[in-house]
PDB file of C-alpha atoms in Angstrom:
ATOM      1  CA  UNK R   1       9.811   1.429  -9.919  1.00  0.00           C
ATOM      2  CA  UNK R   2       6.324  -0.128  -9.926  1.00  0.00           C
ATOM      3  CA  UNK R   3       6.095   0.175 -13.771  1.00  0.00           C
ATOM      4  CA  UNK R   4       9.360  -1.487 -14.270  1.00  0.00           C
ATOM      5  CA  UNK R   5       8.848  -3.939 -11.681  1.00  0.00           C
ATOM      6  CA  UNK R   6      12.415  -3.824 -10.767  1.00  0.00           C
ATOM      7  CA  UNK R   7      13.861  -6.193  -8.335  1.00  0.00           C
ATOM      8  CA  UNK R   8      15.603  -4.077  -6.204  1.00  0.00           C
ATOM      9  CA  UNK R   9      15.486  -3.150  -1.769  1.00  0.00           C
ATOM     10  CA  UNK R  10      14.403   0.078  -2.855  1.00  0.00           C
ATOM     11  CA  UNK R  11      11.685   0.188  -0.686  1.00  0.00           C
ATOM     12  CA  UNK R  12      12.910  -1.887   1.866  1.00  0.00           C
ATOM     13  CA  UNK R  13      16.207   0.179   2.690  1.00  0.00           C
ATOM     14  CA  UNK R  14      16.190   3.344   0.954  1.00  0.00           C
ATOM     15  CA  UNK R  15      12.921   4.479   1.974  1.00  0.00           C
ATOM     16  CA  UNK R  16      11.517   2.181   5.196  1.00  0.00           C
ATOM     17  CA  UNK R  17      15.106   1.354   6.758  1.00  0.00           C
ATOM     18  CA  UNK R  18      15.810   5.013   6.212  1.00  0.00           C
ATOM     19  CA  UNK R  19      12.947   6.542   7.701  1.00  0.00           C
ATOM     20  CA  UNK R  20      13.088   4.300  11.020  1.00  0.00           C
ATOM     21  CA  UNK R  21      16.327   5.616  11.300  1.00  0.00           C
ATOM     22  CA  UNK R  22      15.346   9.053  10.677  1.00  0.00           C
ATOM     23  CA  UNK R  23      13.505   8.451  13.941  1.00  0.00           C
ATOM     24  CA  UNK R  24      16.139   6.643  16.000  1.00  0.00           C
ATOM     25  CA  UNK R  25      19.735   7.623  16.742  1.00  0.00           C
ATOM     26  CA  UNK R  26      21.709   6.108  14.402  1.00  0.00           C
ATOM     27  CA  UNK R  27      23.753   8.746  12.558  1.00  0.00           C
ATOM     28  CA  UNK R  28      26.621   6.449  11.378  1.00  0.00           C
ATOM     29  CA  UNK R  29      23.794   3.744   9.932  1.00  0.00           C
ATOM     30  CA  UNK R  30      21.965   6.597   8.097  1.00  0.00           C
ATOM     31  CA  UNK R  31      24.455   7.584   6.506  1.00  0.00           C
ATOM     32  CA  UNK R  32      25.756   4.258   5.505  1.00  0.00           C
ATOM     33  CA  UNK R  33      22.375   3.652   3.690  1.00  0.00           C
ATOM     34  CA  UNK R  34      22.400   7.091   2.078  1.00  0.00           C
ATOM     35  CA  UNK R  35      25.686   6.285   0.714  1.00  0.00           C
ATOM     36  CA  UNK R  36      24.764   2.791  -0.589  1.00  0.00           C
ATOM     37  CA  UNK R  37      27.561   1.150   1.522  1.00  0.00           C
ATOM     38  CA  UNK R  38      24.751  -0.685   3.615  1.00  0.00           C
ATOM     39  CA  UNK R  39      21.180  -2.332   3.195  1.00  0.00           C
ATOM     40  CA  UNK R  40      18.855  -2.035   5.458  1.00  0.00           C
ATOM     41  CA  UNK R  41      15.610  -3.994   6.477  1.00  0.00           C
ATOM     42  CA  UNK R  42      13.371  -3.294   8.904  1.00  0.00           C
ATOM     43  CA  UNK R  43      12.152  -6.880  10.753  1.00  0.00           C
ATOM     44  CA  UNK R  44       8.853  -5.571  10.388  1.00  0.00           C
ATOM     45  CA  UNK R  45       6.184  -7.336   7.809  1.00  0.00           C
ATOM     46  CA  UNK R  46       5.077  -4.820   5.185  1.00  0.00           C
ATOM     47  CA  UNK R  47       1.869  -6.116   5.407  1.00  0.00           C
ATOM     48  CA  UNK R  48       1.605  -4.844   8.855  1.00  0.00           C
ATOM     49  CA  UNK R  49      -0.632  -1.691   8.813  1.00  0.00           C
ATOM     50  CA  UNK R  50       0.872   2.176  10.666  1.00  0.00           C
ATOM     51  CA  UNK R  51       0.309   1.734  14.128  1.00  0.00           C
ATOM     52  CA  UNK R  52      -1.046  -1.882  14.297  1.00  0.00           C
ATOM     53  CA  UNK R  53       0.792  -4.044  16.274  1.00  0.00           C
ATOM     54  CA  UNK R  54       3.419  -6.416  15.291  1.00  0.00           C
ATOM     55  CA  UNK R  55       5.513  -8.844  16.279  1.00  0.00           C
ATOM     56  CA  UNK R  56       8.781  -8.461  18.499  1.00  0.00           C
ATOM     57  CA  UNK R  57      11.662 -10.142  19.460  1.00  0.00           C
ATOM     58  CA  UNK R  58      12.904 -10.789  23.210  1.00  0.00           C
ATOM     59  CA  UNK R  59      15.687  -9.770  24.791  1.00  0.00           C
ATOM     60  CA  UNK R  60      17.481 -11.896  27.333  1.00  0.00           C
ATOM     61  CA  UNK R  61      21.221 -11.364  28.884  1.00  0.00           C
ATOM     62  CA  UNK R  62      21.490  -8.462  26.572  1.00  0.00           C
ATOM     63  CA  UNK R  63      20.951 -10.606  23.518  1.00  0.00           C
ATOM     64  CA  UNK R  64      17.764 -10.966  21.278  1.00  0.00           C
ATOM     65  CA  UNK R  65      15.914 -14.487  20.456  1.00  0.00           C
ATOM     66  CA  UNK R  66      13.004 -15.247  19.135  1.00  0.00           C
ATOM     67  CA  UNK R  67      11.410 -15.610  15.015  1.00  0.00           C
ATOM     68  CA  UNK R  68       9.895 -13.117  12.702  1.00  0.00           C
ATOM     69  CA  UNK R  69       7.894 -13.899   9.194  1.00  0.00           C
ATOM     70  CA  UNK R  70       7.370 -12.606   6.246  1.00  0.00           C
ATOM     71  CA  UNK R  71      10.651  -9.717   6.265  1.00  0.00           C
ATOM     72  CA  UNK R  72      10.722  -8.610   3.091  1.00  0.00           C
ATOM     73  CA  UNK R  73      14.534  -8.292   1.180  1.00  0.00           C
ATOM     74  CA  UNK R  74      15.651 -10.252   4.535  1.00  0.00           C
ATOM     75  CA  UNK R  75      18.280 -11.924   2.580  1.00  0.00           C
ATOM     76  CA  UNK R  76      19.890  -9.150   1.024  1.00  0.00           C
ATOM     77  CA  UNK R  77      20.343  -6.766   4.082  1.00  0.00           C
ATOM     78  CA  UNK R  78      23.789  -5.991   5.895  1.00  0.00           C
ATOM     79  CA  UNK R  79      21.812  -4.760   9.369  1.00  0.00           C
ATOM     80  CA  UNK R  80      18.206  -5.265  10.505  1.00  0.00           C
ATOM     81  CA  UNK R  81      16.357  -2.991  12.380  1.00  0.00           C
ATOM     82  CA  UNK R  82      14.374  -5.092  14.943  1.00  0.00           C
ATOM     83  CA  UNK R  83      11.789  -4.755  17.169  1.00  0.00           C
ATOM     84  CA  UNK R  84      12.187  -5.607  20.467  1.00  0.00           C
ATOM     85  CA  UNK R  85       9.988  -6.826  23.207  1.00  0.00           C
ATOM     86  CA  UNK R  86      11.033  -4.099  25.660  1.00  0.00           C
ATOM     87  CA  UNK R  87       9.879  -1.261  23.539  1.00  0.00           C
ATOM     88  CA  UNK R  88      13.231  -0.593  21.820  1.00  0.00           C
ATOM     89  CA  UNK R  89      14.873  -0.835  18.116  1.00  0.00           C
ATOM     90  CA  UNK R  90      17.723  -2.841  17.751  1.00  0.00           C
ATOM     91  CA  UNK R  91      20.459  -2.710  15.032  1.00  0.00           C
ATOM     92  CA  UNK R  92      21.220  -6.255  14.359  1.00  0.00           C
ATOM     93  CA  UNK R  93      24.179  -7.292  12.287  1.00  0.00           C
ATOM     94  CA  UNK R  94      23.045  -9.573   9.313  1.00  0.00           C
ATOM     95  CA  UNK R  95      25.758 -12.172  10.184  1.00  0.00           C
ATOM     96  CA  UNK R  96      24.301 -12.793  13.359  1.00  0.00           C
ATOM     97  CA  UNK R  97      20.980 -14.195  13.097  1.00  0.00           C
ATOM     98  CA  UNK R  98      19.737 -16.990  10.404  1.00  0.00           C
ATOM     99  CA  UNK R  99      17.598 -16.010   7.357  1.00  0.00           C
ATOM    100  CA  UNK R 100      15.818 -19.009   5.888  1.00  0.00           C
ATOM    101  CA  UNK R 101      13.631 -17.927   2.357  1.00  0.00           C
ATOM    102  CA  UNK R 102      10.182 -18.050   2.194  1.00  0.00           C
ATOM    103  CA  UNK R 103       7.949 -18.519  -1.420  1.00  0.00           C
ATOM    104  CA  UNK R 104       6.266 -14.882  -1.795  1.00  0.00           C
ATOM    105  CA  UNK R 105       3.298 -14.010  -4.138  1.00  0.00           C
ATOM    106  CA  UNK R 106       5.843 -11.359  -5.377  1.00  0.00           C
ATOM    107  CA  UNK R 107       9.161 -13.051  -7.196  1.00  0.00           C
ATOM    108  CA  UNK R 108      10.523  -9.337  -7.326  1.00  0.00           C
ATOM    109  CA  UNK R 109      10.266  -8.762  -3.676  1.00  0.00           C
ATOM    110  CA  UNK R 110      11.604 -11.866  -2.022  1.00  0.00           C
ATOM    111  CA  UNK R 111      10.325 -12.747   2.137  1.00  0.00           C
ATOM    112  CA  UNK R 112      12.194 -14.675   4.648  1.00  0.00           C
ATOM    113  CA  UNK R 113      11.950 -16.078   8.427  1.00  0.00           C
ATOM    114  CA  UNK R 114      14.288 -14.558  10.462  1.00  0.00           C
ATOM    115  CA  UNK R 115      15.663 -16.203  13.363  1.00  0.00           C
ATOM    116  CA  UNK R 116      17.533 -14.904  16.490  1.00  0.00           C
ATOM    117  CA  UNK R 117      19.467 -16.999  18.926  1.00  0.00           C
ATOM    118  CA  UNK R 118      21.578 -14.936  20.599  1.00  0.00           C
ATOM    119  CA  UNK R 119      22.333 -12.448  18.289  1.00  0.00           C
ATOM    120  CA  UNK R 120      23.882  -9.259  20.026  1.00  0.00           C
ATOM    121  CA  UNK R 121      22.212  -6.013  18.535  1.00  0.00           C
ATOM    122  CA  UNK R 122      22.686  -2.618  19.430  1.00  0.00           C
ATOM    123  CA  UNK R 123      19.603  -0.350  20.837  1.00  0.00           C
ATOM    124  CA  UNK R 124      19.015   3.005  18.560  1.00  0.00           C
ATOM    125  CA  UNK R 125      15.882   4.300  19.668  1.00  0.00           C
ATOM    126  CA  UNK R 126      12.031   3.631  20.513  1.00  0.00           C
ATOM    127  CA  UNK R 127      10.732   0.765  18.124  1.00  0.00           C
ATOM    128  CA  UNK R 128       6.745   2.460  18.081  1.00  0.00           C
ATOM    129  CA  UNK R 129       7.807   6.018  16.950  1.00  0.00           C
ATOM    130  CA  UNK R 130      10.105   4.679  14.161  1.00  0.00           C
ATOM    131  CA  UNK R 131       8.117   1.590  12.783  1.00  0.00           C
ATOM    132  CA  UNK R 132       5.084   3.597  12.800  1.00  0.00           C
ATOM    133  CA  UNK R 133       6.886   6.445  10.543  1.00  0.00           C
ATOM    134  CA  UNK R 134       8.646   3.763   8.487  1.00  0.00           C
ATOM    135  CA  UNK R 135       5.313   1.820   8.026  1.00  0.00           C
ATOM    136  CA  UNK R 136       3.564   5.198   7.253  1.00  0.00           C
ATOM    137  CA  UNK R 137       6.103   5.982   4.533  1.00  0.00           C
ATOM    138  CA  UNK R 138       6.270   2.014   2.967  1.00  0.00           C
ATOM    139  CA  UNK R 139       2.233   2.292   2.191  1.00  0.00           C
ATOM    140  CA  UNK R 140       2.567   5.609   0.491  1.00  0.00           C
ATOM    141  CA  UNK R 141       5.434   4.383  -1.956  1.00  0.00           C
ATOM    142  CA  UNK R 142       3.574   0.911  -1.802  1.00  0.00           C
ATOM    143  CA  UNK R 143       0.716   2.878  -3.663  1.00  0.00           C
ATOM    144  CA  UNK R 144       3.010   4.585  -5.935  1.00  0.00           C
ATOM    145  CA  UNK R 145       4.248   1.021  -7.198  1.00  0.00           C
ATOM    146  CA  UNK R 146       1.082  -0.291  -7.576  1.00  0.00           C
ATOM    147  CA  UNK R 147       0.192   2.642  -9.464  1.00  0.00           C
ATOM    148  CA  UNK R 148       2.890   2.496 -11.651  1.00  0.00           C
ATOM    149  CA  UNK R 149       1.910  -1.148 -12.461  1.00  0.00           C
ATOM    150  CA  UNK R 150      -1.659  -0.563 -13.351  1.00  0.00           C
ATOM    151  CA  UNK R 151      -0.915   1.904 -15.465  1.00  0.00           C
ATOM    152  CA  UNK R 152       1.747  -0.134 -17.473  1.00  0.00           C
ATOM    153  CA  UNK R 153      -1.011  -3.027 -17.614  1.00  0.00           C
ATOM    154  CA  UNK R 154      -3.717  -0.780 -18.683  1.00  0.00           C
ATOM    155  CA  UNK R 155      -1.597   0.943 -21.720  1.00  0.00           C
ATOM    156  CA  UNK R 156      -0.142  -2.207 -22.690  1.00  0.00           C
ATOM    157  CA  UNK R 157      -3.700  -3.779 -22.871  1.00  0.00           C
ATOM    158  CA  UNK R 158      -5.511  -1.237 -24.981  1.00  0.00           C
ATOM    159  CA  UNK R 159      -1.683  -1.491 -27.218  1.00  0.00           C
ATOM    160  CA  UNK R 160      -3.167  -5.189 -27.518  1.00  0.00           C
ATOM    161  CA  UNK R 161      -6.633  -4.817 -27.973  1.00  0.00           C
ATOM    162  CA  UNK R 162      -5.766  -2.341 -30.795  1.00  0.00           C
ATOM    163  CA  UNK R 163      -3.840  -4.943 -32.866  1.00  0.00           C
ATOM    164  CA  UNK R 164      -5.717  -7.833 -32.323  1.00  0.00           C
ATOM    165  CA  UNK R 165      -8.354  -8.545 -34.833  1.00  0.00           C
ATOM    166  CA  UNK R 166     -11.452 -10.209 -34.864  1.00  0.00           C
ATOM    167  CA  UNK R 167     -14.354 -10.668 -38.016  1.00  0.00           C
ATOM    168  CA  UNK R 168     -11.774  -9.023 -39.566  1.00  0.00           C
ATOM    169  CA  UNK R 169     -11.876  -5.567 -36.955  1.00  0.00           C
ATOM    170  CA  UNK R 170      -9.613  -4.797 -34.003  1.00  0.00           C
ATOM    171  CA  UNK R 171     -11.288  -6.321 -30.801  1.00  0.00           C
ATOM    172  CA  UNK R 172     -10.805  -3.134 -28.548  1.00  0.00           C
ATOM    173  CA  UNK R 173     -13.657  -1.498 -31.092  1.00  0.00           C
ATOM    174  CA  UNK R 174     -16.266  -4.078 -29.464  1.00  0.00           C
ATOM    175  CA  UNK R 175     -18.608  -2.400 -27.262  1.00  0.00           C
ATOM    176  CA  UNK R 176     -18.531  -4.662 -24.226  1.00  0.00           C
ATOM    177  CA  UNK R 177     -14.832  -3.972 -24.212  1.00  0.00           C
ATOM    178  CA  UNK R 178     -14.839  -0.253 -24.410  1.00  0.00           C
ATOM    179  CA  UNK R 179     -17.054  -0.117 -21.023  1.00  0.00           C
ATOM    180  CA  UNK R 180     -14.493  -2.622 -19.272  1.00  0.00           C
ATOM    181  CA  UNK R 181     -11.703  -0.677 -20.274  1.00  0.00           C
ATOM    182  CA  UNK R 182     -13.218   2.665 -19.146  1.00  0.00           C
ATOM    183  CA  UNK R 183     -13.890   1.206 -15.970  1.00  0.00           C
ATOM    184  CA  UNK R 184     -10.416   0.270 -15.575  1.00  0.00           C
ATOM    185  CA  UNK R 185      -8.981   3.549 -16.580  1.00  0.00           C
ATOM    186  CA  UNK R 186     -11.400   5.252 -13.963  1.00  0.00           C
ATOM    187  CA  UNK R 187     -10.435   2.538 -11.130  1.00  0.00           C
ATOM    188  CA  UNK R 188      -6.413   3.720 -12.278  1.00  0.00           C
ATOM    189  CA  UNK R 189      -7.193   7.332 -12.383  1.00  0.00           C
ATOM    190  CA  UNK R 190      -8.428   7.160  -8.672  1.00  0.00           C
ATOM    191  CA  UNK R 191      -5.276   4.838  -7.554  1.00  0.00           C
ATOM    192  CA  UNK R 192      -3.112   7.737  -8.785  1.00  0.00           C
ATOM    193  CA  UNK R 193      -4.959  10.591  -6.670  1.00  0.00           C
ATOM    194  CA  UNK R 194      -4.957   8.385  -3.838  1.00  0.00           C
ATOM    195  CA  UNK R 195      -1.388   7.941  -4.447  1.00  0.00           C
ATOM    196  CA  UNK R 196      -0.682  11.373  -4.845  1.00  0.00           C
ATOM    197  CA  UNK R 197      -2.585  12.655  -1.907  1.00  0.00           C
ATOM    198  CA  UNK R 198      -2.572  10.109   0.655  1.00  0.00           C
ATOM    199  CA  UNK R 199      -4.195  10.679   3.844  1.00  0.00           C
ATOM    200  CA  UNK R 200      -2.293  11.970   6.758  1.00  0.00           C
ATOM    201  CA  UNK R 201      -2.111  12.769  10.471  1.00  0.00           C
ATOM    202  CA  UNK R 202      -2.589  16.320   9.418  1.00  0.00           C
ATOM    203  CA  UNK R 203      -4.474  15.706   6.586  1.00  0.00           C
ATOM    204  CA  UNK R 204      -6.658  12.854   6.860  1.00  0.00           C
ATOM    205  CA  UNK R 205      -9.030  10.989   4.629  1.00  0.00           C
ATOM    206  CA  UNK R 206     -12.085  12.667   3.876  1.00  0.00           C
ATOM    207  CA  UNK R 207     -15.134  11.665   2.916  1.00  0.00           C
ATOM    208  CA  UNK R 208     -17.147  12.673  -0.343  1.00  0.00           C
ATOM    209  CA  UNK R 209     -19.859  14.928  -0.035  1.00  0.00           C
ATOM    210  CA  UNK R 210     -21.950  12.844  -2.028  1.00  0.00           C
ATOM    211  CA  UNK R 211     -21.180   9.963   0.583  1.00  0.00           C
ATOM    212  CA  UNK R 212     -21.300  12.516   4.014  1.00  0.00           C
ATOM    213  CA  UNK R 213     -25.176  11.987   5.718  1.00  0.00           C
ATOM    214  CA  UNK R 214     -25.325  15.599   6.335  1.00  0.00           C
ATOM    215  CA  UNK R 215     -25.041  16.135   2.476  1.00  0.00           C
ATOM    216  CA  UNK R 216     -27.406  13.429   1.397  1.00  0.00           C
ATOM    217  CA  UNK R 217     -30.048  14.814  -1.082  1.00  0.00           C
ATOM    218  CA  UNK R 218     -33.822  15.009   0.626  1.00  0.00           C
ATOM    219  CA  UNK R 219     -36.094  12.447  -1.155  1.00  0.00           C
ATOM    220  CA  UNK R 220     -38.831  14.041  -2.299  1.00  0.00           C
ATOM    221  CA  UNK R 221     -42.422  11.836  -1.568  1.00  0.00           C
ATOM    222  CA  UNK R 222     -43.424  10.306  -4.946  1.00  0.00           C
ATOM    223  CA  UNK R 223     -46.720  10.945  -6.403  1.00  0.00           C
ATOM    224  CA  UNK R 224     -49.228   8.122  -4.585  1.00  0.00           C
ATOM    225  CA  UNK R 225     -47.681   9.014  -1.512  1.00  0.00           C
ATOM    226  CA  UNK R 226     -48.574  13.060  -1.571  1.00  0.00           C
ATOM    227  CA  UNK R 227     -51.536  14.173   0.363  1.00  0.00           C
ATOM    228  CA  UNK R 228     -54.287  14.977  -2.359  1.00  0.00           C
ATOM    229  CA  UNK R 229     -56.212  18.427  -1.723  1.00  0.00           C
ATOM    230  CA  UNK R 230     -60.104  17.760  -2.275  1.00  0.00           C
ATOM    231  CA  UNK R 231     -61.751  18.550  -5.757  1.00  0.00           C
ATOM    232  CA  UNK R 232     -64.174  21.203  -6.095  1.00  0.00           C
ATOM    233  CA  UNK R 233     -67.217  18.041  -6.459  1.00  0.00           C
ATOM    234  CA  UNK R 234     -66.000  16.196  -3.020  1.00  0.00           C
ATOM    235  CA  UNK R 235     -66.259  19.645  -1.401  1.00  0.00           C
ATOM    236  CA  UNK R 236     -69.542  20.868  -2.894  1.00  0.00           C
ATOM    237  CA  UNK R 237     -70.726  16.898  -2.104  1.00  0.00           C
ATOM    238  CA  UNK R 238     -69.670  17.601   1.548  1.00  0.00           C
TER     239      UNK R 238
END
């Protein structure tokens, strides 16, 4: 998906509206998504981190007011999944509250404010156990996007620097070049083991053994800094 850059609430409904559902009780709006009848959003920023906290709406009379930024594929959703105040997760009809677009860094995934004044939504289940799960899962396919791009960009640049000439040879044969681009293929061959593998509750992040204090290498004391034994002419001297 990240390689094609495709324009599409993949992430937004199939895979973090899904799993915040997995962890509510909402049978009939699972399976809605799952069928493709439905998109879903969850009123939660993706830039949000698992487990941080985030904003929430409130709910007075029964009914839910208040504003949330930066939802991404707001516009194109049938229900939202919001947050609310009192701890819970509210199914929210689309229809009900006002979606007004905001300009995103990222044309393919476009953000809106949405705004609730008096919009009647339906409570499914704690808001903390499912937007931490959905959160959880967003960041690991987040990764797997962003790999996908940087690998694109990196094969399509050496394609480039392979055709383009210069004093009559192809530029990518240039020294200075060579280093920069094995740099970059190291910095994409890390992206896709942490994409791969990332860390969590039950396996979390480790740290390198080269990097752990309990593995640092002992310095040894360089040469002017070694105690000197006497010589055999300061001893017979003495």
């Amino acid at each position: 998906m990240g390689r094609a850059v495709a324009p599409v609430p993949y992430l937004t409904s199939a895979v973090v509206a899904t799993e915040a559902l997995l962890a509510s009780d909402a049978e009939d709006l699972l399976a809605e998504l799952a069928s493709g009848r439905k998109i879903g959003v969850l009123a939660v920023s993706l830039s949000v981190a698992p487990g941080a906290a985030h904003k929430t709406v409130r709910l007075e009379n029964g009914t839910l007011h208040g504003e949330l930024t930066g939802i991404a594929d707001a516009a194109a959703a049938d229900v939202l999944l919001v947050p609310g105040e009192d701890g819970g997760l509210y199914a929210v009809d689309a229809g009900a509250v006002t979606v007004v677009p905001q300009v995103s860094l990222d044309l393919t995934r476009p953000l809106a404010r949405v705004v609730f004044d008096g919009a009647a939504g339906r409570r499914i289940g704690d808001a903390e156990t499912a937007v931490r799960r959905a959160l959880r899962a967003g960041a690991g396919l987040l990764a797997s996007e962003q790999l996908g791009l940087a690998d694109w960009t990196l094969t399509e640049t050496v394609r480039y620097l392979k055709e383009r000439k210069q004093f009559n040879r192809p530029v990518g044969g240039f020294q200075a070049l060579k280093h920069r681009l094995a740099q970059l293929w190291l910095e994409v061959v890390s992206l896709r083991a942490a994409a791969r593998a990332p860390p969590t509750p039950s396996r979390p992040a480790r740290t390198p053994m080269w990097r752990s204090p309990s593995r640092r290498p002992t310095r040894r004391p360089s040469p002017s800094t070694r105690p000197r034994r006497p010589s055999s002419c300061t001893a017979a001297s003495a």
